[in-house]
């Protein structure tokens, strides 16, 4: 459902109406409450933070004996913002981060209250004066709450699971890079290349099998894929327009792209003795990768935090230029400095809702960062004047 992919500020009353109309059941990342009861609400919020994060909606009555929503009811409790803040900061340790707001029916008086709890990096979060830990469980029939008290083994797992997910994520990236080394060998040692990675920060389990992954790639005309191979829950391929463009998807929701950036020669006297890297092409590839990555994650209904990494390596010895068309041919217009340390890297985490709905804004920030790293003040000024 769209409500899980939206930025919190964009969630509307109509989104909740859609959940009810479609009888969308509670699950590990969604909980309905007919009314607010301060008792045990710390257990509920902390269980979300300890697991995958999620959304709590106060003002939705469930069908008896099921986890299906039946109807929206009016929330009469006032000042829920302060009540939730107090729970998050005073009853849970360490405190939990969440967003919350009232939503009112358009042209009506009915109000509901929505809370978005974020997946935490600080697990386990305790309640009951630091003596108990709760986590989310799958919805059960006739169960009032979808959280469970953690035993010692589960608490130990919560303490260590972030590291395990970190290790798995870095292992997936390492495998990407090993396959690139196998394909391109020594050619990447002295040649500029770029890497783009879009991957869940905490890859927990496979989101689809190899066959489903392969079919989704084959059906996607935008990918221009050839030489498609499958192995170890991954699909790898080359771009048929550019044999130095390698991509890989994995069943955990990760996307990896590598481009060997062979330099360009232009016959014009000013440039003929220089090896050129075209910034336009680098940025075009970057925005394409962000688009493909966010589309892939949406398709898999992934949730939680996303890691975005982009790296441009070995540009030294090349002249980096911004080109513009002149009689159908690209002509260098602005020459930028090379990177001092022979590489540029952008690595940042985002909530999936932010990445899915504003990847072009993220791209714009990355462009500004890269242009400044290359000393492209003139080009940056031109971008600002065109906004």
PDB file of C-alpha atoms in Angstrom, residues 2-295:
ATOM      1  CA  UNK A   2       1.131   3.554  -0.721  1.00  0.00           C
ATOM      2  CA  UNK A   3       0.976   4.575   2.944  1.00  0.00           C
ATOM      3  CA  UNK A   4       4.176   2.609   3.666  1.00  0.00           C
ATOM      4  CA  UNK A   5       6.114   4.303   0.857  1.00  0.00           C
ATOM      5  CA  UNK A   6       5.007   7.861   1.535  1.00  0.00           C
ATOM      6  CA  UNK A   7       6.875  10.446   3.509  1.00  0.00           C
ATOM      7  CA  UNK A   8       5.093  10.878   6.814  1.00  0.00           C
ATOM      8  CA  UNK A   9       4.089  14.458   6.041  1.00  0.00           C
ATOM      9  CA  UNK A  10       2.284  13.218   2.898  1.00  0.00           C
ATOM     10  CA  UNK A  11       0.134  10.562   4.618  1.00  0.00           C
ATOM     11  CA  UNK A  12      -3.549  11.522   4.420  1.00  0.00           C
ATOM     12  CA  UNK A  13      -6.896  10.498   5.879  1.00  0.00           C
ATOM     13  CA  UNK A  14      -7.704   8.962   2.494  1.00  0.00           C
ATOM     14  CA  UNK A  15      -4.715   6.614   2.837  1.00  0.00           C
ATOM     15  CA  UNK A  16      -6.239   5.169   5.998  1.00  0.00           C
ATOM     16  CA  UNK A  17      -9.641   4.932   4.304  1.00  0.00           C
ATOM     17  CA  UNK A  18      -7.968   2.861   1.579  1.00  0.00           C
ATOM     18  CA  UNK A  19      -6.541   0.466   4.174  1.00  0.00           C
ATOM     19  CA  UNK A  20     -10.004  -0.031   5.670  1.00  0.00           C
ATOM     20  CA  UNK A  21     -11.766  -0.333   2.303  1.00  0.00           C
ATOM     21  CA  UNK A  22      -9.273  -2.978   1.165  1.00  0.00           C
ATOM     22  CA  UNK A  23      -9.447  -4.815   4.505  1.00  0.00           C
ATOM     23  CA  UNK A  24      -5.670  -4.548   4.802  1.00  0.00           C
ATOM     24  CA  UNK A  25      -4.737  -6.717   7.776  1.00  0.00           C
ATOM     25  CA  UNK A  26      -2.381  -5.920  10.599  1.00  0.00           C
ATOM     26  CA  UNK A  27       1.120  -7.251  10.192  1.00  0.00           C
ATOM     27  CA  UNK A  28       4.629  -6.753  11.554  1.00  0.00           C
ATOM     28  CA  UNK A  29       4.711  -3.136  10.338  1.00  0.00           C
ATOM     29  CA  UNK A  30       1.053  -2.118  10.884  1.00  0.00           C
ATOM     30  CA  UNK A  31      -1.164  -1.953  13.981  1.00  0.00           C
ATOM     31  CA  UNK A  32      -4.737  -0.675  14.412  1.00  0.00           C
ATOM     32  CA  UNK A  33      -6.098   0.660  17.701  1.00  0.00           C
ATOM     33  CA  UNK A  34      -9.712   1.681  18.229  1.00  0.00           C
ATOM     34  CA  UNK A  35      -8.698   4.064  20.993  1.00  0.00           C
ATOM     35  CA  UNK A  36      -5.647   5.208  22.898  1.00  0.00           C
ATOM     36  CA  UNK A  37      -4.890   3.493  26.177  1.00  0.00           C
ATOM     37  CA  UNK A  38      -1.629   4.678  27.793  1.00  0.00           C
ATOM     38  CA  UNK A  39      -1.190   1.321  29.503  1.00  0.00           C
ATOM     39  CA  UNK A  40       1.253  -0.882  27.563  1.00  0.00           C
ATOM     40  CA  UNK A  41       1.630   1.626  24.732  1.00  0.00           C
ATOM     41  CA  UNK A  42       5.344   1.755  25.524  1.00  0.00           C
ATOM     42  CA  UNK A  43       5.511  -1.978  24.762  1.00  0.00           C
ATOM     43  CA  UNK A  44       3.807  -1.422  21.413  1.00  0.00           C
ATOM     44  CA  UNK A  45       6.034   1.454  20.281  1.00  0.00           C
ATOM     45  CA  UNK A  46       9.260  -0.166  21.470  1.00  0.00           C
ATOM     46  CA  UNK A  47       8.343  -3.439  19.732  1.00  0.00           C
ATOM     47  CA  UNK A  48       8.184  -1.591  16.395  1.00  0.00           C
ATOM     48  CA  UNK A  49      11.537   0.113  17.009  1.00  0.00           C
ATOM     49  CA  UNK A  50      13.095  -3.222  17.992  1.00  0.00           C
ATOM     50  CA  UNK A  51      11.913  -4.920  14.811  1.00  0.00           C
ATOM     51  CA  UNK A  52      11.262  -3.253  11.429  1.00  0.00           C
ATOM     52  CA  UNK A  53       9.569   0.005  12.364  1.00  0.00           C
ATOM     53  CA  UNK A  54       6.024   0.601  11.162  1.00  0.00           C
ATOM     54  CA  UNK A  55       2.754   2.493  11.475  1.00  0.00           C
ATOM     55  CA  UNK A  56       0.235   2.614  14.326  1.00  0.00           C
ATOM     56  CA  UNK A  57      -3.218   4.018  13.551  1.00  0.00           C
ATOM     57  CA  UNK A  58      -5.472   5.032  16.432  1.00  0.00           C
ATOM     58  CA  UNK A  59      -9.130   5.323  15.451  1.00  0.00           C
ATOM     59  CA  UNK A  60      -9.682   2.112  13.478  1.00  0.00           C
ATOM     60  CA  UNK A  61     -11.934  -0.639  14.823  1.00  0.00           C
ATOM     61  CA  UNK A  62     -11.059  -4.199  13.882  1.00  0.00           C
ATOM     62  CA  UNK A  63     -13.489  -6.896  12.858  1.00  0.00           C
ATOM     63  CA  UNK A  64     -14.023  -9.173  15.861  1.00  0.00           C
ATOM     64  CA  UNK A  65     -11.745 -12.192  15.900  1.00  0.00           C
ATOM     65  CA  UNK A  66      -9.619 -10.968  12.993  1.00  0.00           C
ATOM     66  CA  UNK A  67      -6.802  -8.556  12.263  1.00  0.00           C
ATOM     67  CA  UNK A  68      -8.871  -6.860   9.533  1.00  0.00           C
ATOM     68  CA  UNK A  69     -10.017  -3.247   9.897  1.00  0.00           C
ATOM     69  CA  UNK A  70     -13.794  -2.852  10.057  1.00  0.00           C
ATOM     70  CA  UNK A  71     -14.365   0.901  10.195  1.00  0.00           C
ATOM     71  CA  UNK A  72     -12.901   4.247  11.189  1.00  0.00           C
ATOM     72  CA  UNK A  73     -14.047   5.655  14.525  1.00  0.00           C
ATOM     73  CA  UNK A  74     -13.483   9.116  15.925  1.00  0.00           C
ATOM     74  CA  UNK A  75     -10.538   9.682  18.274  1.00  0.00           C
ATOM     75  CA  UNK A  76     -11.668  11.780  21.228  1.00  0.00           C
ATOM     76  CA  UNK A  77      -8.400  11.766  23.187  1.00  0.00           C
ATOM     77  CA  UNK A  78      -6.869  15.226  23.000  1.00  0.00           C
ATOM     78  CA  UNK A  79      -3.188  16.151  22.994  1.00  0.00           C
ATOM     79  CA  UNK A  80      -2.007  12.758  21.804  1.00  0.00           C
ATOM     80  CA  UNK A  81       1.190  14.326  20.467  1.00  0.00           C
ATOM     81  CA  UNK A  82       2.453  15.073  23.971  1.00  0.00           C
ATOM     82  CA  UNK A  83       1.218  11.735  25.297  1.00  0.00           C
ATOM     83  CA  UNK A  84       3.172   9.814  22.644  1.00  0.00           C
ATOM     84  CA  UNK A  85       6.271  11.989  23.092  1.00  0.00           C
ATOM     85  CA  UNK A  86       6.174  11.342  26.827  1.00  0.00           C
ATOM     86  CA  UNK A  87       6.013   7.575  26.264  1.00  0.00           C
ATOM     87  CA  UNK A  88       8.863   7.627  23.738  1.00  0.00           C
ATOM     88  CA  UNK A  89      11.162   9.715  25.902  1.00  0.00           C
ATOM     89  CA  UNK A  90      10.267   8.745  29.463  1.00  0.00           C
ATOM     90  CA  UNK A  91       9.094   5.132  29.391  1.00  0.00           C
ATOM     91  CA  UNK A  92      11.390   3.628  26.750  1.00  0.00           C
ATOM     92  CA  UNK A  93      15.154   3.367  27.037  1.00  0.00           C
ATOM     93  CA  UNK A  94      16.964   4.424  25.019  1.00  0.00           C
ATOM     94  CA  UNK A  95      14.265   6.809  23.703  1.00  0.00           C
ATOM     95  CA  UNK A  96      12.553   5.967  20.414  1.00  0.00           C
ATOM     96  CA  UNK A  97      12.226   8.220  17.377  1.00  0.00           C
ATOM     97  CA  UNK A  98       8.795   8.585  15.789  1.00  0.00           C
ATOM     98  CA  UNK A  99       6.535  11.000  13.919  1.00  0.00           C
ATOM     99  CA  UNK A 100       2.882  11.539  14.859  1.00  0.00           C
ATOM    100  CA  UNK A 101      -0.108  13.627  13.806  1.00  0.00           C
ATOM    101  CA  UNK A 102      -3.896  13.895  13.757  1.00  0.00           C
ATOM    102  CA  UNK A 103      -5.709  13.404  10.449  1.00  0.00           C
ATOM    103  CA  UNK A 104      -9.209  14.804   9.983  1.00  0.00           C
ATOM    104  CA  UNK A 105     -11.738  13.618   7.445  1.00  0.00           C
ATOM    105  CA  UNK A 106     -12.138  16.216   4.682  1.00  0.00           C
ATOM    106  CA  UNK A 107     -15.358  18.171   5.202  1.00  0.00           C
ATOM    107  CA  UNK A 108     -16.055  16.177   8.350  1.00  0.00           C
ATOM    108  CA  UNK A 109     -15.324  15.987  12.067  1.00  0.00           C
ATOM    109  CA  UNK A 110     -13.926  12.467  12.374  1.00  0.00           C
ATOM    110  CA  UNK A 111     -10.289  12.416  13.471  1.00  0.00           C
ATOM    111  CA  UNK A 112      -7.721   9.653  13.609  1.00  0.00           C
ATOM    112  CA  UNK A 113      -4.148   9.641  14.878  1.00  0.00           C
ATOM    113  CA  UNK A 114      -1.191   8.160  13.009  1.00  0.00           C
ATOM    114  CA  UNK A 115       2.225   7.277  14.454  1.00  0.00           C
ATOM    115  CA  UNK A 116       5.227   6.234  12.389  1.00  0.00           C
ATOM    116  CA  UNK A 117       7.917   4.459  14.397  1.00  0.00           C
ATOM    117  CA  UNK A 118      11.321   4.156  12.763  1.00  0.00           C
ATOM    118  CA  UNK A 119      13.468   1.062  12.744  1.00  0.00           C
ATOM    119  CA  UNK A 120      16.155   1.662  15.320  1.00  0.00           C
ATOM    120  CA  UNK A 121      19.921   1.277  15.256  1.00  0.00           C
ATOM    121  CA  UNK A 122      19.965   1.230  19.079  1.00  0.00           C
ATOM    122  CA  UNK A 123      18.228  -2.065  19.852  1.00  0.00           C
ATOM    123  CA  UNK A 124      17.189  -3.409  22.220  1.00  0.00           C
ATOM    124  CA  UNK A 125      14.840  -0.717  23.588  1.00  0.00           C
ATOM    125  CA  UNK A 126      13.604  -1.622  27.049  1.00  0.00           C
ATOM    126  CA  UNK A 127      10.444  -0.836  29.030  1.00  0.00           C
ATOM    127  CA  UNK A 128       9.242  -1.494  32.579  1.00  0.00           C
ATOM    128  CA  UNK A 129      12.214   0.384  34.057  1.00  0.00           C
ATOM    129  CA  UNK A 130      14.711  -1.405  31.856  1.00  0.00           C
ATOM    130  CA  UNK A 131      13.569  -4.911  32.806  1.00  0.00           C
ATOM    131  CA  UNK A 132      11.711  -6.041  29.653  1.00  0.00           C
ATOM    132  CA  UNK A 133      12.119  -6.024  25.880  1.00  0.00           C
ATOM    133  CA  UNK A 134       9.362  -6.492  23.283  1.00  0.00           C
ATOM    134  CA  UNK A 135       9.428  -7.195  19.544  1.00  0.00           C
ATOM    135  CA  UNK A 136       6.864  -7.419  16.761  1.00  0.00           C
ATOM    136  CA  UNK A 137       5.283 -10.743  15.871  1.00  0.00           C
ATOM    137  CA  UNK A 138       3.029 -11.721  13.000  1.00  0.00           C
ATOM    138  CA  UNK A 139      -0.661 -10.966  13.526  1.00  0.00           C
ATOM    139  CA  UNK A 140      -2.503 -13.748  15.341  1.00  0.00           C
ATOM    140  CA  UNK A 141      -6.214 -14.467  15.432  1.00  0.00           C
ATOM    141  CA  UNK A 142      -7.896 -13.401  18.657  1.00  0.00           C
ATOM    142  CA  UNK A 143      -4.708 -11.688  19.802  1.00  0.00           C
ATOM    143  CA  UNK A 144      -5.134  -8.167  21.157  1.00  0.00           C
ATOM    144  CA  UNK A 145      -1.518  -7.149  20.559  1.00  0.00           C
ATOM    145  CA  UNK A 146       0.989  -8.253  17.949  1.00  0.00           C
ATOM    146  CA  UNK A 147       4.070  -7.988  20.124  1.00  0.00           C
ATOM    147  CA  UNK A 148       5.874 -10.497  22.299  1.00  0.00           C
ATOM    148  CA  UNK A 149       8.158 -10.315  25.287  1.00  0.00           C
ATOM    149  CA  UNK A 150      11.696 -11.267  24.344  1.00  0.00           C
ATOM    150  CA  UNK A 151      13.492 -14.024  26.213  1.00  0.00           C
ATOM    151  CA  UNK A 152      17.237 -13.877  26.892  1.00  0.00           C
ATOM    152  CA  UNK A 153      18.130 -15.525  23.581  1.00  0.00           C
ATOM    153  CA  UNK A 154      15.989 -13.079  21.647  1.00  0.00           C
ATOM    154  CA  UNK A 155      17.448 -10.119  23.538  1.00  0.00           C
ATOM    155  CA  UNK A 156      20.922 -11.359  22.657  1.00  0.00           C
ATOM    156  CA  UNK A 157      19.800 -11.707  19.035  1.00  0.00           C
ATOM    157  CA  UNK A 158      18.489  -8.123  19.060  1.00  0.00           C
ATOM    158  CA  UNK A 159      21.828  -6.894  20.371  1.00  0.00           C
ATOM    159  CA  UNK A 160      23.750  -8.680  17.646  1.00  0.00           C
ATOM    160  CA  UNK A 161      21.371  -8.665  14.692  1.00  0.00           C
ATOM    161  CA  UNK A 162      22.328  -5.201  13.460  1.00  0.00           C
ATOM    162  CA  UNK A 163      25.938  -6.362  13.193  1.00  0.00           C
ATOM    163  CA  UNK A 164      24.817  -9.516  11.390  1.00  0.00           C
ATOM    164  CA  UNK A 165      22.813  -7.443   8.907  1.00  0.00           C
ATOM    165  CA  UNK A 166      25.773  -5.087   8.473  1.00  0.00           C
ATOM    166  CA  UNK A 167      28.007  -8.074   7.767  1.00  0.00           C
ATOM    167  CA  UNK A 168      25.552  -9.498   5.223  1.00  0.00           C
ATOM    168  CA  UNK A 169      25.219  -6.133   3.473  1.00  0.00           C
ATOM    169  CA  UNK A 170      28.974  -5.724   3.161  1.00  0.00           C
ATOM    170  CA  UNK A 171      29.286  -9.334   1.994  1.00  0.00           C
ATOM    171  CA  UNK A 172      26.746  -8.672  -0.791  1.00  0.00           C
ATOM    172  CA  UNK A 173      28.751  -5.622  -1.883  1.00  0.00           C
ATOM    173  CA  UNK A 174      32.002  -7.601  -1.752  1.00  0.00           C
ATOM    174  CA  UNK A 175      30.477 -10.273  -4.022  1.00  0.00           C
ATOM    175  CA  UNK A 176      29.425  -7.555  -6.483  1.00  0.00           C
ATOM    176  CA  UNK A 177      32.965  -6.259  -6.632  1.00  0.00           C
ATOM    177  CA  UNK A 178      34.479  -9.735  -7.006  1.00  0.00           C
ATOM    178  CA  UNK A 179      32.283 -10.416 -10.043  1.00  0.00           C
ATOM    179  CA  UNK A 180      33.334  -7.090 -11.555  1.00  0.00           C
ATOM    180  CA  UNK A 181      36.998  -8.017 -11.032  1.00  0.00           C
ATOM    181  CA  UNK A 182      36.369 -11.339 -12.774  1.00  0.00           C
ATOM    182  CA  UNK A 183      34.769  -9.636 -15.792  1.00  0.00           C
ATOM    183  CA  UNK A 184      36.992  -6.587 -16.188  1.00  0.00           C
ATOM    184  CA  UNK A 185      40.229  -7.803 -14.593  1.00  0.00           C
ATOM    185  CA  UNK A 186      43.165  -5.405 -14.705  1.00  0.00           C
ATOM    186  CA  UNK A 187      41.372  -2.961 -17.011  1.00  0.00           C
ATOM    187  CA  UNK A 188      39.859  -1.150 -14.011  1.00  0.00           C
ATOM    188  CA  UNK A 189      43.207  -0.539 -12.298  1.00  0.00           C
ATOM    189  CA  UNK A 190      44.236   2.462 -14.380  1.00  0.00           C
ATOM    190  CA  UNK A 191      40.866   3.461 -15.826  1.00  0.00           C
ATOM    191  CA  UNK A 192      38.229   5.684 -14.274  1.00  0.00           C
ATOM    192  CA  UNK A 193      35.138   3.797 -13.170  1.00  0.00           C
ATOM    193  CA  UNK A 194      31.951   4.425 -11.218  1.00  0.00           C
ATOM    194  CA  UNK A 195      30.023   2.227  -8.799  1.00  0.00           C
ATOM    195  CA  UNK A 196      26.445   2.799  -7.634  1.00  0.00           C
ATOM    196  CA  UNK A 197      24.856   0.727  -4.866  1.00  0.00           C
ATOM    197  CA  UNK A 198      21.224   0.863  -3.695  1.00  0.00           C
ATOM    198  CA  UNK A 199      20.602  -1.673  -0.941  1.00  0.00           C
ATOM    199  CA  UNK A 200      18.481  -2.114   2.208  1.00  0.00           C
ATOM    200  CA  UNK A 201      20.649  -1.085   5.140  1.00  0.00           C
ATOM    201  CA  UNK A 202      19.548  -4.208   6.994  1.00  0.00           C
ATOM    202  CA  UNK A 203      19.033  -6.993   4.413  1.00  0.00           C
ATOM    203  CA  UNK A 204      17.183  -9.566   6.526  1.00  0.00           C
ATOM    204  CA  UNK A 205      15.926 -12.151   4.070  1.00  0.00           C
ATOM    205  CA  UNK A 206      15.266 -12.709   0.389  1.00  0.00           C
ATOM    206  CA  UNK A 207      12.245 -10.789  -0.905  1.00  0.00           C
ATOM    207  CA  UNK A 208      11.735 -13.021  -3.965  1.00  0.00           C
ATOM    208  CA  UNK A 209      13.319 -16.106  -5.486  1.00  0.00           C
ATOM    209  CA  UNK A 210      15.803 -16.335  -8.361  1.00  0.00           C
ATOM    210  CA  UNK A 211      13.141 -17.231 -10.934  1.00  0.00           C
ATOM    211  CA  UNK A 212      10.947 -14.249 -10.020  1.00  0.00           C
ATOM    212  CA  UNK A 213      13.981 -11.983 -10.029  1.00  0.00           C
ATOM    213  CA  UNK A 214      15.069 -13.230 -13.460  1.00  0.00           C
ATOM    214  CA  UNK A 215      11.612 -12.774 -14.968  1.00  0.00           C
ATOM    215  CA  UNK A 216      11.309  -9.230 -13.628  1.00  0.00           C
ATOM    216  CA  UNK A 217      14.625  -8.313 -15.316  1.00  0.00           C
ATOM    217  CA  UNK A 218      13.657  -9.904 -18.632  1.00  0.00           C
ATOM    218  CA  UNK A 219      10.356  -8.009 -18.709  1.00  0.00           C
ATOM    219  CA  UNK A 220      11.959  -4.629 -18.020  1.00  0.00           C
ATOM    220  CA  UNK A 221      12.659  -2.868 -21.323  1.00  0.00           C
ATOM    221  CA  UNK A 222      14.467   0.006 -19.592  1.00  0.00           C
ATOM    222  CA  UNK A 223      17.343  -2.208 -18.518  1.00  0.00           C
ATOM    223  CA  UNK A 224      18.640  -3.106 -22.024  1.00  0.00           C
ATOM    224  CA  UNK A 225      19.996  -6.328 -20.566  1.00  0.00           C
ATOM    225  CA  UNK A 226      22.117  -8.948 -22.351  1.00  0.00           C
ATOM    226  CA  UNK A 227      24.253 -11.861 -21.177  1.00  0.00           C
ATOM    227  CA  UNK A 228      21.877 -12.476 -18.264  1.00  0.00           C
ATOM    228  CA  UNK A 229      23.120 -14.942 -15.633  1.00  0.00           C
ATOM    229  CA  UNK A 230      21.726 -16.133 -12.311  1.00  0.00           C
ATOM    230  CA  UNK A 231      23.639 -17.378  -9.283  1.00  0.00           C
ATOM    231  CA  UNK A 232      23.293 -17.266  -5.493  1.00  0.00           C
ATOM    232  CA  UNK A 233      20.039 -15.262  -5.458  1.00  0.00           C
ATOM    233  CA  UNK A 234      21.485 -12.732  -7.932  1.00  0.00           C
ATOM    234  CA  UNK A 235      20.849 -11.767 -11.536  1.00  0.00           C
ATOM    235  CA  UNK A 236      23.778 -10.183 -13.406  1.00  0.00           C
ATOM    236  CA  UNK A 237      23.897  -8.687 -16.891  1.00  0.00           C
ATOM    237  CA  UNK A 238      25.668  -6.289 -19.235  1.00  0.00           C
ATOM    238  CA  UNK A 239      24.026  -3.342 -20.982  1.00  0.00           C
ATOM    239  CA  UNK A 240      23.682  -4.171 -24.693  1.00  0.00           C
ATOM    240  CA  UNK A 241      24.533  -0.577 -25.646  1.00  0.00           C
ATOM    241  CA  UNK A 242      27.694  -0.458 -23.560  1.00  0.00           C
ATOM    242  CA  UNK A 243      29.641  -3.634 -22.809  1.00  0.00           C
ATOM    243  CA  UNK A 244      31.542  -1.843 -20.035  1.00  0.00           C
ATOM    244  CA  UNK A 245      28.288  -1.268 -18.094  1.00  0.00           C
ATOM    245  CA  UNK A 246      27.630  -4.116 -15.622  1.00  0.00           C
ATOM    246  CA  UNK A 247      24.575  -4.402 -13.356  1.00  0.00           C
ATOM    247  CA  UNK A 248      23.373  -6.829 -10.738  1.00  0.00           C
ATOM    248  CA  UNK A 249      20.151  -7.274  -8.767  1.00  0.00           C
ATOM    249  CA  UNK A 250      19.887  -9.522  -5.731  1.00  0.00           C
ATOM    250  CA  UNK A 251      16.913 -11.096  -4.011  1.00  0.00           C
ATOM    251  CA  UNK A 252      17.513  -9.036  -0.854  1.00  0.00           C
ATOM    252  CA  UNK A 253      16.437  -5.885  -2.733  1.00  0.00           C
ATOM    253  CA  UNK A 254      19.909  -4.696  -3.720  1.00  0.00           C
ATOM    254  CA  UNK A 255      20.987  -3.084  -6.997  1.00  0.00           C
ATOM    255  CA  UNK A 256      24.610  -2.641  -8.084  1.00  0.00           C
ATOM    256  CA  UNK A 257      25.979  -0.898 -11.183  1.00  0.00           C
ATOM    257  CA  UNK A 258      29.571  -0.646 -12.418  1.00  0.00           C
ATOM    258  CA  UNK A 259      30.703   1.395 -15.422  1.00  0.00           C
ATOM    259  CA  UNK A 260      34.223   1.397 -16.810  1.00  0.00           C
ATOM    260  CA  UNK A 261      34.626   4.988 -17.964  1.00  0.00           C
ATOM    261  CA  UNK A 262      36.905   4.850 -20.983  1.00  0.00           C
ATOM    262  CA  UNK A 263      38.186   8.335 -21.750  1.00  0.00           C
ATOM    263  CA  UNK A 264      37.059  10.319 -24.797  1.00  0.00           C
ATOM    264  CA  UNK A 265      39.269  12.034 -27.384  1.00  0.00           C
ATOM    265  CA  UNK A 266      38.070  15.132 -29.270  1.00  0.00           C
ATOM    266  CA  UNK A 267      39.948  16.299 -32.380  1.00  0.00           C
ATOM    267  CA  UNK A 268      39.624  20.018 -31.641  1.00  0.00           C
ATOM    268  CA  UNK A 269      43.180  21.387 -31.065  1.00  0.00           C
ATOM    269  CA  UNK A 270      42.432  22.634 -27.557  1.00  0.00           C
ATOM    270  CA  UNK A 271      41.409  19.145 -26.438  1.00  0.00           C
ATOM    271  CA  UNK A 272      43.134  16.689 -28.760  1.00  0.00           C
ATOM    272  CA  UNK A 273      46.000  15.827 -26.417  1.00  0.00           C
ATOM    273  CA  UNK A 274      43.758  15.385 -23.389  1.00  0.00           C
ATOM    274  CA  UNK A 275      41.888  12.355 -22.117  1.00  0.00           C
ATOM    275  CA  UNK A 276      38.383  13.556 -21.317  1.00  0.00           C
ATOM    276  CA  UNK A 277      35.766  12.318 -18.880  1.00  0.00           C
ATOM    277  CA  UNK A 278      32.327  13.706 -19.727  1.00  0.00           C
ATOM    278  CA  UNK A 279      30.525  14.809 -16.564  1.00  0.00           C
ATOM    279  CA  UNK A 280      27.170  14.813 -18.380  1.00  0.00           C
ATOM    280  CA  UNK A 281      27.505  11.065 -19.008  1.00  0.00           C
ATOM    281  CA  UNK A 282      28.500  10.365 -15.413  1.00  0.00           C
ATOM    282  CA  UNK A 283      25.469  12.256 -14.087  1.00  0.00           C
ATOM    283  CA  UNK A 284      23.149  10.660 -16.646  1.00  0.00           C
ATOM    284  CA  UNK A 285      24.249   7.224 -15.486  1.00  0.00           C
ATOM    285  CA  UNK A 286      23.784   8.260 -11.845  1.00  0.00           C
ATOM    286  CA  UNK A 287      20.187   9.441 -12.229  1.00  0.00           C
ATOM    287  CA  UNK A 288      19.358   6.307 -14.241  1.00  0.00           C
ATOM    288  CA  UNK A 289      20.714   4.143 -11.424  1.00  0.00           C
ATOM    289  CA  UNK A 290      18.717   5.991  -8.767  1.00  0.00           C
ATOM    290  CA  UNK A 291      15.573   5.577 -10.865  1.00  0.00           C
ATOM    291  CA  UNK A 292      16.177   1.849 -11.391  1.00  0.00           C
ATOM    292  CA  UNK A 293      17.015   1.301  -7.714  1.00  0.00           C
ATOM    293  CA  UNK A 294      13.918   3.027  -6.341  1.00  0.00           C
ATOM    294  CA  UNK A 295      11.673   1.285  -8.909  1.00  0.00           C
TER     295      UNK A 295
END
